[in-house]
């Protein structure tokens, strides 16, 4: 019985761990031009341009397990319906009235699973269209507006589960949504059943 209990606990832990995908690390090669380092934060109450600001890139997790009911548009393409995804936001936004340039380059954001796509269009239309589905619970999101996303020299590079981001902002700031994969819980359940079967087998041998 003890072995079966352990197997069940391991199964439960594996399923819980693989039902989400989060930001696990951020590596900053220096600081922003205003002297601040990149940070992982909790989802703020609002991400409208006038309500939240920072002086260095910040990122937070949004919805962690969404099964897409239709194709999801991202930069340069789409993620197919039926895919399990998690969502995250990265932003750099000067305080209101501060129009001086703030640059924050080559910040590496690492996620617990692979990146499937990014929403960074200049007008923020992809972000706005997906916020009802992917936005963090309790966070207020704006409608699309000019220069919400990337423009000019802003850029990112995807490398598996890592995203290297460079942002150059005055007003308004830059906001992008990152979509990552969420491993199928079913595959982990099968693994867990195998562990439980092993527990049964060993228990029977001990009783023999």
mmCIF file of C-alpha atoms in Angstrom:
data_model
loop_
_atom_site.group_PDB
_atom_site.id
_atom_site.type_symbol
_atom_site.label_atom_id
_atom_site.label_comp_id
_atom_site.label_asym_id
_atom_site.label_seq_id
_atom_site.Cartn_x
_atom_site.Cartn_y
_atom_site.Cartn_z
ATOM 1 C CA UNK A 1 0.000 0.000 0.000
ATOM 2 C CA UNK A 2 2.833 2.379 0.797
ATOM 3 C CA UNK A 3 4.342 1.908 -2.671
ATOM 4 C CA UNK A 4 0.961 2.518 -4.302
ATOM 5 C CA UNK A 5 0.500 5.707 -2.299
ATOM 6 C CA UNK A 6 3.926 6.963 -3.340
ATOM 7 C CA UNK A 7 3.187 6.165 -6.994
ATOM 8 C CA UNK A 8 -0.121 8.013 -6.804
ATOM 9 C CA UNK A 9 1.532 11.036 -5.227
ATOM 10 C CA UNK A 10 4.220 11.099 -7.909
ATOM 11 C CA UNK A 11 1.545 10.863 -10.605
ATOM 12 C CA UNK A 12 -0.400 13.755 -9.084
ATOM 13 C CA UNK A 13 2.733 15.890 -8.822
ATOM 14 C CA UNK A 14 3.744 15.213 -12.411
ATOM 15 C CA UNK A 15 0.299 16.072 -13.724
ATOM 16 C CA UNK A 16 0.207 19.314 -11.739
ATOM 17 C CA UNK A 17 3.681 20.307 -12.882
ATOM 18 C CA UNK A 18 2.864 19.666 -16.529
ATOM 19 C CA UNK A 19 -0.518 21.410 -16.611
ATOM 20 C CA UNK A 20 1.198 24.769 -16.842
ATOM 21 C CA UNK A 21 4.178 26.500 -18.402
ATOM 22 C CA UNK A 22 5.725 29.517 -16.739
ATOM 23 C CA UNK A 23 8.592 31.977 -16.912
ATOM 24 C CA UNK A 24 11.373 30.268 -14.992
ATOM 25 C CA UNK A 25 14.289 32.679 -15.402
ATOM 26 C CA UNK A 26 15.330 36.002 -16.866
ATOM 27 C CA UNK A 27 18.950 36.780 -17.713
ATOM 28 C CA UNK A 28 19.921 40.405 -18.132
ATOM 29 C CA UNK A 29 23.354 41.119 -19.656
ATOM 30 C CA UNK A 30 23.353 44.545 -18.032
ATOM 31 C CA UNK A 31 20.606 47.015 -17.235
ATOM 32 C CA UNK A 32 18.294 49.279 -19.180
ATOM 33 C CA UNK A 33 19.631 52.681 -20.194
ATOM 34 C CA UNK A 34 17.789 53.998 -17.119
ATOM 35 C CA UNK A 35 19.632 51.609 -14.824
ATOM 36 C CA UNK A 36 17.041 48.917 -14.059
ATOM 37 C CA UNK A 37 17.356 45.142 -14.430
ATOM 38 C CA UNK A 38 14.735 42.810 -15.891
ATOM 39 C CA UNK A 39 12.303 41.175 -13.441
ATOM 40 C CA UNK A 40 9.682 38.440 -13.234
ATOM 41 C CA UNK A 41 6.619 39.853 -11.453
ATOM 42 C CA UNK A 42 3.102 38.828 -10.456
ATOM 43 C CA UNK A 43 0.353 39.835 -12.854
ATOM 44 C CA UNK A 44 -0.561 43.489 -12.165
ATOM 45 C CA UNK A 45 -4.124 44.713 -11.690
ATOM 46 C CA UNK A 46 -4.030 46.467 -15.070
ATOM 47 C CA UNK A 47 -1.720 46.673 -18.075
ATOM 48 C CA UNK A 48 -3.103 49.809 -19.651
ATOM 49 C CA UNK A 49 -0.495 52.347 -20.710
ATOM 50 C CA UNK A 50 -1.388 54.867 -17.989
ATOM 51 C CA UNK A 51 -1.682 52.515 -15.003
ATOM 52 C CA UNK A 52 1.555 50.532 -14.862
ATOM 53 C CA UNK A 53 5.109 51.591 -15.644
ATOM 54 C CA UNK A 54 8.670 50.414 -15.173
ATOM 55 C CA UNK A 55 12.240 51.327 -16.091
ATOM 56 C CA UNK A 56 13.368 47.811 -17.037
ATOM 57 C CA UNK A 57 11.700 44.914 -18.840
ATOM 58 C CA UNK A 58 9.238 42.962 -16.703
ATOM 59 C CA UNK A 59 7.411 39.722 -17.434
ATOM 60 C CA UNK A 60 4.528 37.846 -15.858
ATOM 61 C CA UNK A 61 2.468 34.722 -16.431
ATOM 62 C CA UNK A 62 -1.078 34.883 -17.750
ATOM 63 C CA UNK A 63 -3.379 31.886 -18.380
ATOM 64 C CA UNK A 64 -1.520 28.617 -17.856
ATOM 65 C CA UNK A 65 -3.603 25.900 -19.534
ATOM 66 C CA UNK A 66 -5.829 26.856 -22.446
ATOM 67 C CA UNK A 67 -6.936 24.382 -25.112
ATOM 68 C CA UNK A 68 -7.431 26.432 -28.265
ATOM 69 C CA UNK A 69 -10.912 26.162 -29.758
ATOM 70 C CA UNK A 70 -9.755 27.813 -32.989
ATOM 71 C CA UNK A 71 -6.486 28.800 -34.634
ATOM 72 C CA UNK A 72 -4.660 31.523 -32.706
ATOM 73 C CA UNK A 73 -2.997 34.281 -34.726
ATOM 74 C CA UNK A 74 0.586 35.180 -33.813
ATOM 75 C CA UNK A 75 3.347 37.068 -35.600
ATOM 76 C CA UNK A 76 3.835 35.518 -39.027
ATOM 77 C CA UNK A 77 1.266 32.740 -38.720
ATOM 78 C CA UNK A 78 -1.019 30.869 -36.344
ATOM 79 C CA UNK A 79 -1.114 28.132 -33.700
ATOM 80 C CA UNK A 80 -3.558 25.391 -34.654
ATOM 81 C CA UNK A 81 -6.834 24.675 -32.903
ATOM 82 C CA UNK A 82 -6.642 21.996 -30.209
ATOM 83 C CA UNK A 83 -3.159 22.969 -29.032
ATOM 84 C CA UNK A 84 -2.715 23.350 -25.271
ATOM 85 C CA UNK A 85 -1.001 26.663 -24.573
ATOM 86 C CA UNK A 86 0.103 28.993 -21.795
ATOM 87 C CA UNK A 87 0.433 32.767 -22.091
ATOM 88 C CA UNK A 88 2.893 35.322 -20.729
ATOM 89 C CA UNK A 89 3.420 39.072 -21.130
ATOM 90 C CA UNK A 90 6.650 41.083 -21.318
ATOM 91 C CA UNK A 91 6.642 44.879 -21.273
ATOM 92 C CA UNK A 92 8.674 48.053 -20.895
ATOM 93 C CA UNK A 93 6.714 51.242 -20.270
ATOM 94 C CA UNK A 94 7.991 54.664 -19.195
ATOM 95 C CA UNK A 95 5.965 56.531 -16.559
ATOM 96 C CA UNK A 96 3.366 58.926 -17.981
ATOM 97 C CA UNK A 97 4.893 62.161 -19.189
ATOM 98 C CA UNK A 98 8.374 60.664 -19.504
ATOM 99 C CA UNK A 99 9.185 60.635 -23.207
ATOM 100 C CA UNK A 100 12.945 60.145 -22.949
ATOM 101 C CA UNK A 101 14.300 57.029 -24.652
ATOM 102 C CA UNK A 102 14.766 53.923 -22.527
ATOM 103 C CA UNK A 103 16.536 51.016 -24.206
ATOM 104 C CA UNK A 104 16.805 47.525 -22.740
ATOM 105 C CA UNK A 105 18.647 45.098 -24.977
ATOM 106 C CA UNK A 106 19.278 41.348 -25.257
ATOM 107 C CA UNK A 107 17.268 40.290 -22.218
ATOM 108 C CA UNK A 108 16.818 36.497 -22.272
ATOM 109 C CA UNK A 109 13.503 35.159 -20.979
ATOM 110 C CA UNK A 110 13.425 31.425 -20.297
ATOM 111 C CA UNK A 111 10.189 29.429 -20.101
ATOM 112 C CA UNK A 112 9.451 25.946 -18.781
ATOM 113 C CA UNK A 113 8.327 24.796 -22.241
ATOM 114 C CA UNK A 114 8.935 25.730 -25.862
ATOM 115 C CA UNK A 115 7.728 28.973 -27.391
ATOM 116 C CA UNK A 116 5.037 28.539 -30.061
ATOM 117 C CA UNK A 117 4.656 32.177 -31.065
ATOM 118 C CA UNK A 118 4.759 35.834 -30.092
ATOM 119 C CA UNK A 119 2.252 38.683 -30.534
ATOM 120 C CA UNK A 120 4.111 41.948 -31.087
ATOM 121 C CA UNK A 121 2.337 43.794 -33.922
ATOM 122 C CA UNK A 122 2.668 47.567 -33.677
ATOM 123 C CA UNK A 123 -0.995 48.293 -33.011
ATOM 124 C CA UNK A 124 -1.410 45.555 -30.410
ATOM 125 C CA UNK A 125 -4.275 44.002 -32.372
ATOM 126 C CA UNK A 126 -3.160 40.395 -31.841
ATOM 127 C CA UNK A 127 -2.807 40.978 -28.108
ATOM 128 C CA UNK A 128 -6.170 42.727 -27.822
ATOM 129 C CA UNK A 129 -7.944 40.002 -29.801
ATOM 130 C CA UNK A 130 -6.628 37.295 -27.465
ATOM 131 C CA UNK A 131 -6.793 38.964 -24.043
ATOM 132 C CA UNK A 132 -10.252 37.614 -23.193
ATOM 133 C CA UNK A 133 -8.938 34.087 -23.730
ATOM 134 C CA UNK A 134 -5.347 34.389 -22.539
ATOM 135 C CA UNK A 135 -5.169 37.389 -20.200
ATOM 136 C CA UNK A 136 -4.395 36.933 -16.514
ATOM 137 C CA UNK A 137 -7.417 36.591 -14.236
ATOM 138 C CA UNK A 138 -8.132 39.895 -12.482
ATOM 139 C CA UNK A 139 -5.966 41.973 -14.837
ATOM 140 C CA UNK A 140 -7.524 44.740 -16.949
ATOM 141 C CA UNK A 141 -6.330 44.882 -20.566
ATOM 142 C CA UNK A 142 -6.754 47.719 -23.083
ATOM 143 C CA UNK A 143 -8.148 47.700 -26.587
ATOM 144 C CA UNK A 144 -5.631 47.948 -29.408
ATOM 145 C CA UNK A 145 -3.930 51.328 -29.893
ATOM 146 C CA UNK A 146 -1.061 52.719 -31.949
ATOM 147 C CA UNK A 147 2.487 51.723 -30.929
ATOM 148 C CA UNK A 148 1.274 49.255 -28.271
ATOM 149 C CA UNK A 149 3.580 46.607 -29.737
ATOM 150 C CA UNK A 150 6.933 46.633 -31.501
ATOM 151 C CA UNK A 151 8.101 49.252 -33.948
ATOM 152 C CA UNK A 152 11.425 50.521 -35.286
ATOM 153 C CA UNK A 153 14.420 48.668 -33.841
ATOM 154 C CA UNK A 154 12.438 46.579 -31.303
ATOM 155 C CA UNK A 155 13.124 42.889 -31.871
ATOM 156 C CA UNK A 156 13.064 39.378 -30.454
ATOM 157 C CA UNK A 157 14.720 36.029 -31.220
ATOM 158 C CA UNK A 158 13.119 32.655 -30.414
ATOM 159 C CA UNK A 159 15.406 29.765 -29.477
ATOM 160 C CA UNK A 160 13.366 26.817 -28.216
ATOM 161 C CA UNK A 161 12.173 27.822 -24.748
ATOM 162 C CA UNK A 162 14.191 31.064 -24.690
ATOM 163 C CA UNK A 163 13.220 34.485 -26.000
ATOM 164 C CA UNK A 164 15.823 37.231 -26.389
ATOM 165 C CA UNK A 165 14.117 40.635 -26.333
ATOM 166 C CA UNK A 166 15.373 44.141 -27.110
ATOM 167 C CA UNK A 167 13.041 47.085 -26.504
ATOM 168 C CA UNK A 168 13.478 50.808 -27.187
ATOM 169 C CA UNK A 169 10.660 52.920 -25.761
ATOM 170 C CA UNK A 170 9.548 56.502 -25.254
ATOM 171 C CA UNK A 171 5.758 56.797 -24.987
ATOM 172 C CA UNK A 172 3.783 54.595 -25.201
ATOM 173 C CA UNK A 173 5.792 51.560 -24.144
ATOM 174 C CA UNK A 174 6.148 48.098 -25.678
ATOM 175 C CA UNK A 175 3.969 45.133 -24.749
ATOM 176 C CA UNK A 176 4.223 41.629 -26.207
ATOM 177 C CA UNK A 177 2.442 38.343 -25.487
ATOM 178 C CA UNK A 178 4.402 35.085 -25.586
ATOM 179 C CA UNK A 179 2.632 31.770 -26.211
ATOM 180 C CA UNK A 180 4.243 28.558 -24.983
ATOM 181 C CA UNK A 181 3.412 24.893 -25.281
ATOM 182 C CA UNK A 182 1.826 22.937 -22.430
ATOM 183 C CA UNK A 183 2.681 19.202 -22.472
ATOM 184 C CA UNK A 184 -0.295 16.859 -22.830
ATOM 185 C CA UNK A 185 -1.489 15.789 -19.356
ATOM 186 C CA UNK A 186 -2.558 12.452 -20.873
ATOM 187 C CA UNK A 187 1.025 11.421 -21.587
ATOM 188 C CA UNK A 188 1.988 12.094 -17.980
ATOM 189 C CA UNK A 189 -1.061 10.161 -16.765
ATOM 190 C CA UNK A 190 0.100 7.096 -18.712
ATOM 191 C CA UNK A 191 3.521 7.442 -17.112
ATOM 192 C CA UNK A 192 1.868 7.629 -13.706
ATOM 193 C CA UNK A 193 -0.197 4.510 -14.392
ATOM 194 C CA UNK A 194 3.041 2.728 -15.211
ATOM 195 C CA UNK A 195 4.429 3.729 -11.826
ATOM 196 C CA UNK A 196 1.308 2.461 -10.095
ATOM 197 C CA UNK A 197 1.527 -0.815 -12.011
ATOM 198 C CA UNK A 198 5.108 -1.193 -10.848
ATOM 199 C CA UNK A 199 3.904 -0.674 -7.291
ATOM 200 C CA UNK A 200 1.287 -3.434 -7.687
ATOM 201 C CA UNK A 201 3.885 -5.790 -9.155
ATOM 202 C CA UNK A 202 6.389 -5.266 -6.362
ATOM 203 C CA UNK A 203 3.708 -5.598 -3.697
ATOM 204 C CA UNK A 204 2.574 -8.953 -5.108
ATOM 205 C CA UNK A 205 6.152 -10.217 -5.205
ATOM 206 C CA UNK A 206 6.660 -9.223 -1.574
ATOM 207 C CA UNK A 207 3.501 -11.116 -0.589
ATOM 208 C CA UNK A 208 4.539 -14.271 -2.470
#
